[in-house]
Amino acid sequence: MCGIAGLFDTRGKRDFDRALMQRMNDVQHHRGPDEGGYHFEPGVALAHRRLSIIDLATGQQPLFNEDGSVAVVFNGEIYNFQELVPELEALGHVFHTRSDTEVIVHAWEAWGEDCVQRFRGMFAFALHDRNRDTFFMARDRLAVKPMFYALLPDGTLAFGSELKVLMQHPALDRRIDPLAVEEYFALGYVAEPRTIFLGAKKLGPGESLCIRRGQRIPEPRQYWDVRFTLHNDISLEEATAELTERLRESVRLRMISEVPLGAFLSGGVDSSAVVATMAGLSNEPVNTCSIAFDDPKFNESEFAQKVADRYRTNHFVETVKSDDFDLIDTLAALYDEPYADSSAIPTYRVCQLARKHVTVALSGDGGDESFAGYRRYRSHLTEERMRAAMPQALRQPVFGLLGRLYPKADWAPRVFRAKTTFQAMARDATEAYFHSVSILRGDMREKLFSADFRGKLGGYDALEVFRRHAASAHTDDPLALIQYLDLKTYLVGDINTKVDRASMAHSLEVREPLMDHPLVEWLATLPSGLKIQGNEGKFLFKKAMEPFLPSDVLYRPKMGFAVPLARWFRGPLKQRVRDAVLGETLATTGIFKRDYLQHLVDAHHSGARDYSSPLWTLLMFEAFLRNQGATCRVSPEGER
């Protein structure tokens, strides 16, 4: 796990400023505190910060092929590198290290752009091939590791592991992209390929970019996608047995390390399954880390303790106070662009705890998406059955009218919120799911944004993010569609972003066995009925884990990794929220309507509505703007 950075002259072979490269690399020191490395040649500058995990003695980067013509900087892990070494040696390649990084340069020489197809792991890397006069960069299939890049006005391509790396370059266009703001207030993050700044982009999941100097710069190429075929005619018994073996293989690969290794243990199904599997593969007790909360509504520690006791792990627990909100400004600096998942707070704390004991931690992230664990999946399927009973041409006008006329009841259980239900019935599946996951729905964003800012959007709606991915899903299955959407959006923009920044802030490597791409591909072949049966999500996963985990761990209601925002905003953070949301920082952007901001604050503080999620989203946007100072502004219409 590391930080990478670099510059490539797409037009010529200018020499790059070494001091600039050092600033770009130093700003991500937290990602790799063990070592730093550089490579300069005409038209190329590469930099690397190293967190040593494998081949501690000789794995320094940038790393080269035999004659030094190919140089690579790499962030992540190639878990199958030991299988690739003999194959590449048979083709005549000579290895000088025991590092997975060296596999990349030789695989590039052997297979070119298709080298990424051979890699199993989490990775973001960039390489320069002097003989081919080519620059190549790639990101892993599920976008566990980040890759930011920018094409600057003088033809320089800049890249880095975090947006703050690119922000060191004086030529980066740091005007705020209005479309990114729209996405942020809908989703809580800026979706790939956009960033908050007009001048920077993110490489998407399973994408690569190959640039040949002096030629037109192409769009990124998608080298992988998951296909929900659902055609696997397999029995429940066969599926549970195969899943258990696939999970064992995935965990085994991720336990390769030359430094202390452990796991997060929340007490939920996913992390508990990973720990149980690790225990079965290890001769030594597994190191496990948990965060407890002093608020019982958010505390899962007793279930984590049950798993720890069953497998006799070395279990480390720290209690987070329910008023642990001092991280707001820390998070704004950590994520570089607006990011509104409040579970970033406990995630930061559990990474902080884990780093006291281990350098590598396995997590259960990705399980909800592939195994269908989110409660919203079951709600969506119920609504889909209702929508299927009436043609769209009839549903839209009838339920659209009812949705506009019927009063809203935020206080009631979802099934009784007639206005919300009617609105959902009027939409197609993609739009309905988008609105179910939106922090501020379309009607709320309409009220939030000023007329001037809506003009800058030019009619753009963040729904287009979901529309674009839905067009590539190639499935009519209601569950498969929304799983695909989450794998392309929420998992990438929210979950992986949260874990990468929180872990790297503490120089901790996190590995995700449930995001092993062969496992994800296999699960996508299984019928949806094996994932949700009745009201039980993760049906297959829970059945497979029954011999290994207590029933009350497997079948209790899902709790999630949350913090008590609603109470904070009516109590200890009441004045801070009011000052931030109604203060000068947001007012001077011209983005928001003051009267609607006032409504959100007053209605929440009075208890009339729970606006904790929209208010947190505004709070983090305000913190982002303050962290950026006066160096960024919203782009006018037509300058995208």
XYZ file of C-alpha atoms in Angstrom:
640
model
C 0.000 0.000 0.000
C 1.599 3.196 -1.114
C 1.228 6.595 -2.715
C 2.161 7.290 -6.322
C 2.587 10.511 -8.286
C 4.050 11.665 -11.559
C 4.149 13.846 -14.651
C 4.293 12.864 -18.300
C 4.833 15.241 -21.209
C 2.358 14.091 -23.863
C 3.844 16.395 -26.545
C 7.603 16.472 -26.070
C 10.389 15.720 -23.625
C 10.658 18.663 -21.287
C 12.486 18.293 -18.004
C 10.192 18.557 -14.978
C 10.823 20.577 -11.840
C 12.248 18.271 -9.161
C 11.069 20.527 -6.349
C 7.503 20.327 -7.671
C 7.689 16.524 -7.781
C 8.950 16.459 -4.236
C 6.007 18.590 -3.070
C 3.579 16.296 -4.896
C 5.123 13.273 -3.205
C 5.556 14.786 0.244
C 1.893 15.712 0.545
C 1.024 11.981 0.511
C 3.755 10.961 2.973
C 1.086 9.334 5.180
C 0.426 6.744 2.464
C 4.000 5.479 2.602
C 6.098 6.595 5.554
C 8.796 3.922 5.127
C 10.564 5.157 1.988
C 10.343 7.642 -0.885
C 11.684 7.224 -4.414
C 11.955 9.247 -7.633
C 12.790 8.751 -11.295
C 13.466 11.558 -13.765
C 14.209 11.432 -17.470
C 13.292 13.805 -20.325
C 9.503 14.100 -20.445
C 8.876 11.876 -17.398
C 8.882 12.228 -13.614
C 7.737 9.434 -11.303
C 7.487 9.484 -7.510
C 6.540 6.944 -4.863
C 5.890 6.724 -1.137
C 6.266 3.209 0.263
C 4.501 1.344 3.040
C 6.581 -1.842 3.122
C 4.468 -5.017 3.142
C 6.139 -7.564 0.808
C 9.848 -7.904 -0.035
C 10.929 -5.404 2.580
C 14.574 -5.481 1.464
C 14.368 -4.997 -2.313
C 10.875 -3.753 -3.200
C 11.752 -0.064 -3.568
C 10.045 2.017 -6.268
C 10.113 3.296 -8.941
C 10.998 -0.196 -10.152
C 12.434 -1.112 -13.569
C 12.753 -3.965 -16.043
C 16.133 -5.512 -16.878
C 17.447 -2.707 -19.098
C 15.735 0.166 -17.285
C 13.518 1.068 -20.228
C 10.263 0.410 -18.352
C 9.643 2.148 -15.025
C 6.590 1.665 -12.786
C 5.094 3.166 -9.649
C 2.437 1.020 -8.007
C -0.086 1.249 -5.178
C -1.761 -1.936 -3.984
C -1.178 -5.673 -4.074
C -1.054 -8.253 -6.880
C -2.129 -11.337 -4.955
C -1.341 -13.852 -7.692
C 2.153 -12.514 -8.448
C 3.794 -15.765 -7.344
C 1.843 -17.629 -10.041
C 2.860 -15.124 -12.726
C 6.598 -15.165 -11.994
C 7.356 -18.638 -13.472
C 5.161 -17.898 -16.498
C 7.109 -14.715 -17.196
C 10.451 -16.383 -16.497
C 9.564 -19.000 -19.110
C 9.193 -16.110 -21.581
C 12.748 -15.004 -20.803
C 12.196 -12.330 -18.175
C 14.680 -12.062 -15.323
C 13.528 -11.076 -11.835
C 15.757 -9.241 -9.390
C 13.311 -8.875 -6.480
C 10.606 -10.869 -4.700
C 8.165 -8.001 -5.070
C 4.768 -8.136 -6.743
C 5.646 -4.767 -8.288
C 8.264 -6.306 -10.577
C 5.607 -8.550 -12.110
C 3.955 -5.448 -13.574
C 6.901 -4.285 -15.694
C 7.524 -7.763 -17.113
C 3.819 -8.395 -17.694
C 3.655 -5.099 -19.606
C 6.549 -6.210 -21.805
C 4.923 -9.602 -22.413
C 1.263 -8.671 -22.840
C 1.054 -4.898 -23.266
C -2.215 -3.246 -22.257
C -3.758 -6.669 -21.619
C -1.378 -7.233 -18.698
C -4.132 -5.967 -16.368
C -6.272 -8.957 -17.315
C -3.703 -11.207 -15.635
C -3.598 -9.379 -12.308
C -5.687 -10.457 -9.336
C -5.728 -7.833 -6.645
C -6.215 -4.187 -5.782
C -4.024 -1.824 -7.717
C -3.424 1.549 -9.234
C -0.206 1.919 -11.183
C 1.472 4.045 -13.829
C 4.389 3.047 -16.029
C 6.556 4.614 -18.704
C 8.016 2.595 -21.559
C 10.913 4.525 -23.079
C 11.290 2.222 -26.098
C 7.600 2.512 -27.040
C 7.436 6.186 -25.981
C 4.277 5.235 -24.080
C 2.685 6.063 -20.752
C 0.178 3.573 -19.282
C -1.940 3.697 -16.146
C -4.623 1.396 -14.747
C -6.981 0.933 -11.825
C -8.262 -2.352 -10.402
C -11.600 -3.832 -11.365
C -13.582 -2.717 -8.320
C -11.632 0.526 -7.778
C -10.318 -0.383 -4.346
C -7.281 1.801 -4.956
C -7.598 5.411 -6.209
C -6.133 7.093 -9.282
C -6.534 10.808 -9.979
C -5.214 12.498 -13.097
C -5.289 15.801 -14.958
C -4.315 16.914 -18.450
C -2.824 20.359 -17.964
C -2.931 23.172 -20.564
C 0.699 22.648 -21.626
C 0.112 18.975 -22.456
C 1.457 17.610 -19.175
C -0.428 14.673 -17.702
C -0.266 14.714 -13.890
C -1.403 11.807 -11.726
C -1.506 10.811 -8.083
C -3.104 8.611 -5.447
C -4.987 11.519 -3.915
C -6.439 14.732 -5.258
C -4.141 16.739 -2.973
C -1.195 15.481 -5.055
C -2.547 17.184 -8.196
C -3.430 20.277 -6.179
C 0.280 20.929 -5.673
C 0.608 21.713 -9.390
C 0.050 25.431 -10.055
C -1.485 24.772 -13.484
C -4.371 22.624 -12.187
C -7.773 24.177 -12.920
C -9.301 24.330 -9.437
C -12.643 25.842 -10.381
C -15.487 23.855 -8.849
C -17.478 21.804 -11.354
C -21.223 22.544 -10.935
C -22.093 19.039 -12.103
C -19.906 17.601 -9.346
C -21.804 19.695 -6.795
C -25.101 18.285 -8.100
C -23.733 14.743 -7.775
C -22.419 15.397 -4.286
C -25.700 16.667 -2.880
C -27.552 13.742 -4.435
C -25.133 10.949 -3.529
C -22.843 12.242 -0.808
C -19.766 11.884 -3.027
C -18.606 12.948 -6.481
C -19.014 9.976 -8.820
C -16.322 8.711 -11.184
C -14.939 10.004 -13.526
C -15.664 13.484 -12.191
C -13.912 15.238 -9.292
C -14.974 18.404 -7.532
C -12.508 20.353 -9.712
C -12.992 20.935 -13.422
C -9.344 20.201 -14.119
C -9.073 16.729 -12.559
C -10.605 13.319 -13.148
C -10.683 9.904 -11.543
C -9.863 6.768 -13.496
C -12.911 4.515 -13.185
C -13.199 0.928 -11.938
C -11.618 -1.549 -14.335
C -10.224 1.203 -16.569
C -6.837 1.836 -18.135
C -5.387 4.732 -20.101
C -2.631 4.340 -22.684
C -0.978 7.476 -24.090
C 1.588 7.517 -26.873
C 3.625 10.695 -26.923
C 2.676 13.041 -29.738
C -0.603 11.257 -30.499
C -4.185 12.150 -29.613
C -5.009 11.327 -26.011
C -7.728 8.655 -25.987
C -10.551 8.138 -23.539
C -9.915 5.535 -20.816
C -10.560 1.942 -21.877
C -12.752 -0.338 -19.781
C -10.923 -3.649 -19.595
C -13.352 -5.384 -17.183
C -16.996 -5.385 -16.240
C -19.178 -7.741 -14.223
C -22.054 -9.486 -15.983
C -25.078 -10.612 -13.979
C -25.983 -13.650 -16.076
C -27.865 -15.462 -13.251
C -27.648 -18.654 -15.323
C -25.821 -20.908 -12.856
C -28.042 -23.959 -12.278
C -26.624 -24.898 -8.899
C -28.275 -26.272 -5.775
C -28.159 -24.455 -2.456
C -25.927 -27.162 -0.991
C -23.485 -26.975 -3.904
C -23.461 -23.195 -3.790
C -22.695 -23.018 -0.066
C -19.832 -25.495 -0.456
C -18.342 -23.636 -3.408
C -18.745 -20.265 -1.719
C -16.903 -21.523 1.357
C -13.973 -22.698 -0.782
C -13.858 -19.503 -2.835
C -13.848 -17.420 0.343
C -11.018 -19.515 1.788
C -8.942 -18.977 -1.348
C -9.586 -15.244 -1.368
C -8.681 -14.859 2.304
C -5.600 -17.074 1.963
C -4.217 -14.887 -0.825
C -4.736 -11.787 1.287
C -2.902 -13.219 4.288
C 0.459 -13.087 2.467
C 2.475 -10.496 4.358
C 5.875 -9.893 5.898
C 4.462 -7.496 8.510
C 1.868 -7.894 11.335
C -1.581 -8.755 9.980
C -5.082 -8.748 11.459
C -8.720 -7.977 10.688
C -11.526 -5.572 11.469
C -14.305 -7.242 13.447
C -17.543 -5.287 13.718
C -19.825 -8.122 14.778
C -21.657 -8.103 11.445
C -21.861 -11.034 9.048
C -19.172 -9.893 6.608
C -16.287 -9.123 8.938
C -17.175 -12.104 11.146
C -17.037 -14.439 8.132
C -13.621 -13.068 7.165
C -12.275 -13.560 10.713
C -13.695 -17.092 10.944
C -12.055 -17.966 7.632
C -8.724 -16.438 8.704
C -8.812 -18.456 11.918
C -9.247 -21.655 9.924
C -6.198 -20.819 7.821
C -3.856 -19.634 10.569
C -1.789 -21.555 13.106
C -1.603 -18.456 15.283
C -4.430 -16.459 16.886
C -5.826 -13.802 14.547
C -5.461 -10.165 15.608
C -8.894 -8.491 15.552
C -9.901 -4.870 16.137
C -13.308 -3.462 17.067
C -14.802 -0.113 17.857
C -17.461 -0.002 20.572
C -19.879 2.906 21.054
C -21.091 4.240 24.381
C -24.542 4.649 22.790
C -26.219 1.185 22.811
C -28.234 2.027 19.679
C -25.004 1.949 17.664
C -22.973 -0.614 19.629
C -22.277 -4.058 18.124
C -19.289 -4.885 20.306
C -20.950 -7.789 22.155
C -21.388 -9.653 18.860
C -17.809 -8.957 17.842
C -16.725 -10.314 21.229
C -18.710 -13.529 20.612
C -16.788 -14.157 17.395
C -13.500 -13.219 19.027
C -14.169 -15.631 21.891
C -15.173 -18.463 19.573
C -11.948 -18.197 17.592
C -9.755 -17.051 20.498
C -8.462 -14.042 18.633
C -6.171 -11.384 20.040
C -9.029 -8.930 20.309
C -8.493 -5.193 20.738
C -11.436 -2.902 21.515
C -11.706 0.832 22.018
C -14.858 2.723 22.874
C -15.819 5.753 20.824
C -17.818 8.359 22.669
C -21.174 9.163 21.161
C -20.044 12.782 20.905
C -16.931 11.963 18.844
C -17.421 14.751 16.318
C -14.031 16.452 16.524
C -12.997 14.912 13.206
C -15.094 17.128 10.934
C -12.231 19.355 9.807
C -9.801 16.413 9.775
C -12.071 14.546 7.372
C -12.422 17.563 5.084
C -8.639 17.702 4.700
C -8.362 13.931 4.377
C -10.849 13.459 1.534
C -9.816 16.550 -0.506
C -13.268 16.862 -2.061
C -16.709 16.911 -0.430
C -17.556 13.544 1.119
C -20.659 13.034 3.260
C -20.662 9.502 4.708
C -20.663 10.117 8.467
C -19.457 6.540 9.097
C -16.074 7.928 8.046
C -15.742 8.905 11.724
C -15.834 5.371 13.221
C -13.918 4.065 10.191
C -11.142 6.544 10.947
C -11.145 5.416 14.582
C -10.999 1.687 13.859
C -8.102 2.253 11.455
C -6.377 4.306 14.133
C -6.835 1.425 16.602
C -5.734 -1.262 14.136
C -2.484 0.538 13.262
C -1.382 0.292 16.897
C -1.226 -3.489 16.491
C -0.915 -4.411 12.786
C 0.207 -2.996 9.443
C -2.296 -4.974 7.322
C -5.978 -5.530 8.154
C -8.584 -7.583 6.298
C -12.103 -6.147 6.123
C -15.587 -7.320 5.161
C -16.252 -4.475 2.728
C -18.082 -5.392 -0.482
C -20.280 -8.093 1.044
C -23.509 -6.105 1.021
C -23.195 -5.351 -2.692
C -22.347 -8.857 -3.940
C -24.424 -10.868 -1.457
C -27.414 -8.445 -1.430
C -27.344 -7.374 2.193
C -28.750 -3.855 2.151
C -32.262 -3.358 3.514
C -32.950 -1.007 0.615
C -32.648 -3.970 -1.769
C -35.652 -5.667 -0.207
C -37.660 -2.433 -0.232
C -36.808 -1.908 -3.892
C -37.916 -5.431 -4.824
C -41.252 -4.865 -3.060
C -41.774 -1.655 -5.029
C -40.747 -3.400 -8.260
C -43.433 -6.014 -7.778
C -45.970 -3.210 -7.339
C -44.665 -1.366 -10.419
C -44.837 -4.538 -12.488
C -48.578 -4.732 -11.864
C -49.230 -1.602 -13.916
C -47.705 -0.386 -17.215
C -45.285 2.569 -16.988
C -47.434 4.618 -19.365
C -50.292 4.404 -16.848
C -48.233 4.499 -13.649
C -46.418 7.738 -14.397
C -49.406 10.085 -14.788
C -51.567 8.458 -12.084
C -48.991 8.080 -9.321
C -47.117 11.213 -10.347
C -50.277 13.248 -9.706
C -50.963 11.473 -6.397
C -47.378 12.078 -5.331
C -47.738 15.800 -5.941
C -51.088 16.096 -4.173
C -50.651 13.806 -1.174
C -49.060 15.213 2.017
C -45.759 13.815 3.167
C -45.300 12.009 6.489
C -41.581 11.794 7.278
C -42.376 10.621 10.791
C -44.165 7.449 9.616
C -42.684 4.054 8.679
C -41.710 3.970 5.012
C -44.626 1.796 3.912
C -47.050 4.473 5.224
C -45.303 7.472 3.680
C -47.872 7.810 0.937
C -46.244 10.705 -0.912
C -42.896 8.861 -1.093
C -44.614 5.638 -2.157
C -46.624 7.342 -4.888
C -43.523 9.108 -6.204
C -41.641 5.810 -6.291
C -44.467 4.094 -8.177
C -44.377 6.771 -10.886
C -40.714 6.112 -11.744
C -38.880 3.394 -13.620
C -36.561 1.042 -11.718
C -33.366 3.049 -12.204
C -34.893 6.381 -11.248
C -36.719 4.857 -8.279
C -33.523 3.308 -6.912
C -31.581 6.528 -7.449
C -34.150 8.469 -5.467
C -34.171 5.867 -2.698
C -30.428 6.317 -2.121
C -30.289 10.091 -2.675
C -29.391 12.205 0.348
C -31.299 15.152 -1.048
C -33.887 13.996 -3.575
C -34.564 15.901 -6.761
C -37.304 18.099 -5.264
C -35.045 18.979 -2.322
C -32.114 19.879 -4.581
C -34.489 22.047 -6.610
C -35.308 23.982 -3.430
C -31.684 23.998 -2.220
C -29.976 25.454 -5.300
C -30.274 29.063 -6.379
C -31.701 29.917 -9.795
C -28.267 31.109 -10.881
C -26.630 27.843 -9.914
C -29.361 25.767 -11.586
C -28.568 27.710 -14.732
C -24.953 26.592 -14.456
C -26.129 22.978 -14.281
C -27.693 23.369 -17.711
C -30.384 20.815 -16.904
C -27.929 18.208 -15.614
C -29.327 15.783 -13.020
C -27.182 13.352 -11.014
C -29.654 10.656 -12.072
C -27.585 10.547 -15.267
C -24.831 8.762 -13.310
C -27.205 5.857 -12.694
C -28.697 6.033 -16.192
C -25.230 5.702 -17.725
C -24.376 2.624 -15.690
C -27.835 1.052 -16.086
C -27.341 1.166 -19.858
C -24.329 -1.129 -19.403
C -25.903 -3.512 -16.895
C -27.407 -5.829 -19.546
C -29.928 -7.350 -17.135
C -33.668 -7.104 -16.584
C -33.479 -8.734 -13.160
C -34.548 -6.138 -10.543
C -32.018 -7.221 -7.908
C -29.140 -7.690 -10.339
C -29.690 -4.190 -11.761
C -29.365 -2.410 -8.434
C -26.447 -4.617 -7.360
C -24.688 -3.581 -10.564
C -25.479 0.076 -9.920
C -24.043 -0.135 -6.405
C -20.896 -1.910 -7.606
C -20.313 0.975 -10.030
C -21.308 3.874 -7.787
C -21.761 3.440 -4.041
C -19.030 0.830 -3.562
C -16.534 2.886 -5.548
C -17.415 6.457 -4.618
C -18.413 5.899 -1.003
C -17.161 2.650 0.576
C -13.774 2.290 -1.108
C -13.067 6.009 -0.852
C -13.888 6.001 2.847
C -11.697 3.019 3.673
C -8.744 4.043 1.505
C -8.423 7.549 2.944
C -9.126 6.515 6.544
C -6.646 3.634 6.458
C -3.944 5.507 4.591
C -4.207 8.406 7.047
C -2.785 5.929 9.549
C -0.407 4.136 7.137
C -2.546 0.995 7.371
C -3.132 -1.371 4.462
C -6.681 -2.749 4.223
C -7.466 -5.791 2.071
C -10.983 -6.804 1.024
C -11.491 -10.570 0.428
C -15.155 -10.098 -0.509
C -14.083 -7.924 -3.463
C -11.971 -10.656 -5.030
C -13.005 -10.297 -8.666
C -13.340 -14.055 -9.425
C -15.655 -14.298 -6.413
C -17.703 -11.295 -7.593
C -17.922 -12.776 -11.104
C -19.086 -16.134 -9.764
C -21.715 -14.578 -7.502
C -23.065 -12.683 -10.525
C -23.870 -16.011 -12.183
C -26.102 -17.126 -9.309
C -29.894 -16.655 -9.376
C -31.126 -13.729 -7.309
C -33.251 -16.147 -5.284
C -30.082 -17.454 -3.672
C -29.237 -13.964 -2.427
C -32.587 -12.797 -1.082
C -35.292 -15.202 0.081
C -38.369 -13.650 1.580
C -37.163 -10.937 3.932
C -33.708 -12.476 4.388
C -30.810 -10.772 2.635
C -27.430 -12.482 2.151
C -29.316 -15.766 2.203
C -26.586 -17.875 0.578
C -23.784 -16.236 2.534
C -25.529 -16.829 5.856
C -26.265 -20.444 4.989
C -22.610 -21.000 4.072
C -21.467 -19.460 7.366
C -23.890 -21.358 9.645
C -21.237 -23.951 10.632
C -18.785 -21.185 11.522
C -20.725 -18.351 13.194
C -23.358 -18.014 15.947
C -26.957 -17.697 14.805
C -27.443 -14.321 16.503
C -24.496 -12.934 14.546
C -25.891 -14.235 11.260
C -29.581 -13.529 11.661
C -29.939 -10.458 13.864
C -31.145 -7.188 12.250
C -28.464 -5.261 10.364
C -27.148 -2.347 12.428
C -24.578 -0.585 10.253
C -21.594 1.542 11.240
C -23.379 4.784 12.101
C -23.151 7.813 14.361
C -26.024 9.697 16.088
C -26.208 12.686 13.756
C -29.784 13.660 14.577
C -28.985 13.940 18.293
C -25.685 15.741 17.672
C -27.399 18.378 15.561
C -30.054 19.053 18.199
C -27.519 18.981 21.022
C -23.749 19.570 21.151
C -23.414 20.522 17.464
C -26.564 22.638 17.275
C -24.795 25.983 17.157
C -21.998 24.717 14.917
C -24.518 23.476 12.356
C -26.394 26.773 12.425
C -23.186 28.789 12.059
C -21.861 26.628 9.232
C -25.046 26.201 7.198
C -26.192 29.801 7.551
C -22.740 31.364 7.612
C -20.709 33.366 5.159
C -18.784 30.474 3.571
C -21.869 28.898 1.949
C -23.580 32.224 1.356
C -20.749 33.615 -0.764
C -20.755 30.655 -3.179
C -24.034 31.692 -4.771
C -25.020 28.024 -4.908
C -27.743 27.938 -2.273
C -31.081 29.506 -1.409
C -30.810 31.078 2.006
C -34.453 30.492 2.902
C -34.204 26.743 2.269
C -31.002 26.477 4.317
C -32.888 28.253 7.102
C -35.765 25.771 6.753
C -33.449 22.753 7.010
C -31.824 24.081 10.178
C -35.006 25.256 11.894
C -37.090 22.192 11.055
C -34.402 19.837 12.334
C -33.684 21.784 15.515
C -37.383 21.986 16.357
C -37.832 18.250 15.871
C -40.377 18.742 13.067
C -38.176 16.838 10.571
C -35.062 14.704 10.656
C -32.767 16.540 8.271
C -29.579 15.150 9.797
C -28.255 13.676 6.527
C -28.786 16.839 4.415
C -27.304 18.958 7.205
C -24.235 16.719 7.499
C -23.822 16.967 3.727
C -23.909 20.765 3.958
C -21.594 20.752 6.966
C -18.971 18.724 5.095
C -19.300 20.911 1.998
C -18.723 23.997 4.125
C -15.699 22.322 5.755
C -14.335 21.473 2.301
C -14.649 25.095 1.170
C -12.945 26.388 4.290
C -10.162 23.850 3.868
C -9.627 25.039 0.277
C -9.630 28.703 1.286
C -10.075 31.199 -1.543
C -8.313 29.067 -4.138
C -11.403 27.588 -5.789
C -14.611 29.014 -7.209
C -17.659 27.677 -9.019
C -17.249 27.539 -12.794
C -19.627 29.659 -14.878
C -22.035 27.950 -17.243
C -20.412 26.757 -20.461
C -16.896 26.397 -19.057
C -17.045 22.693 -18.283
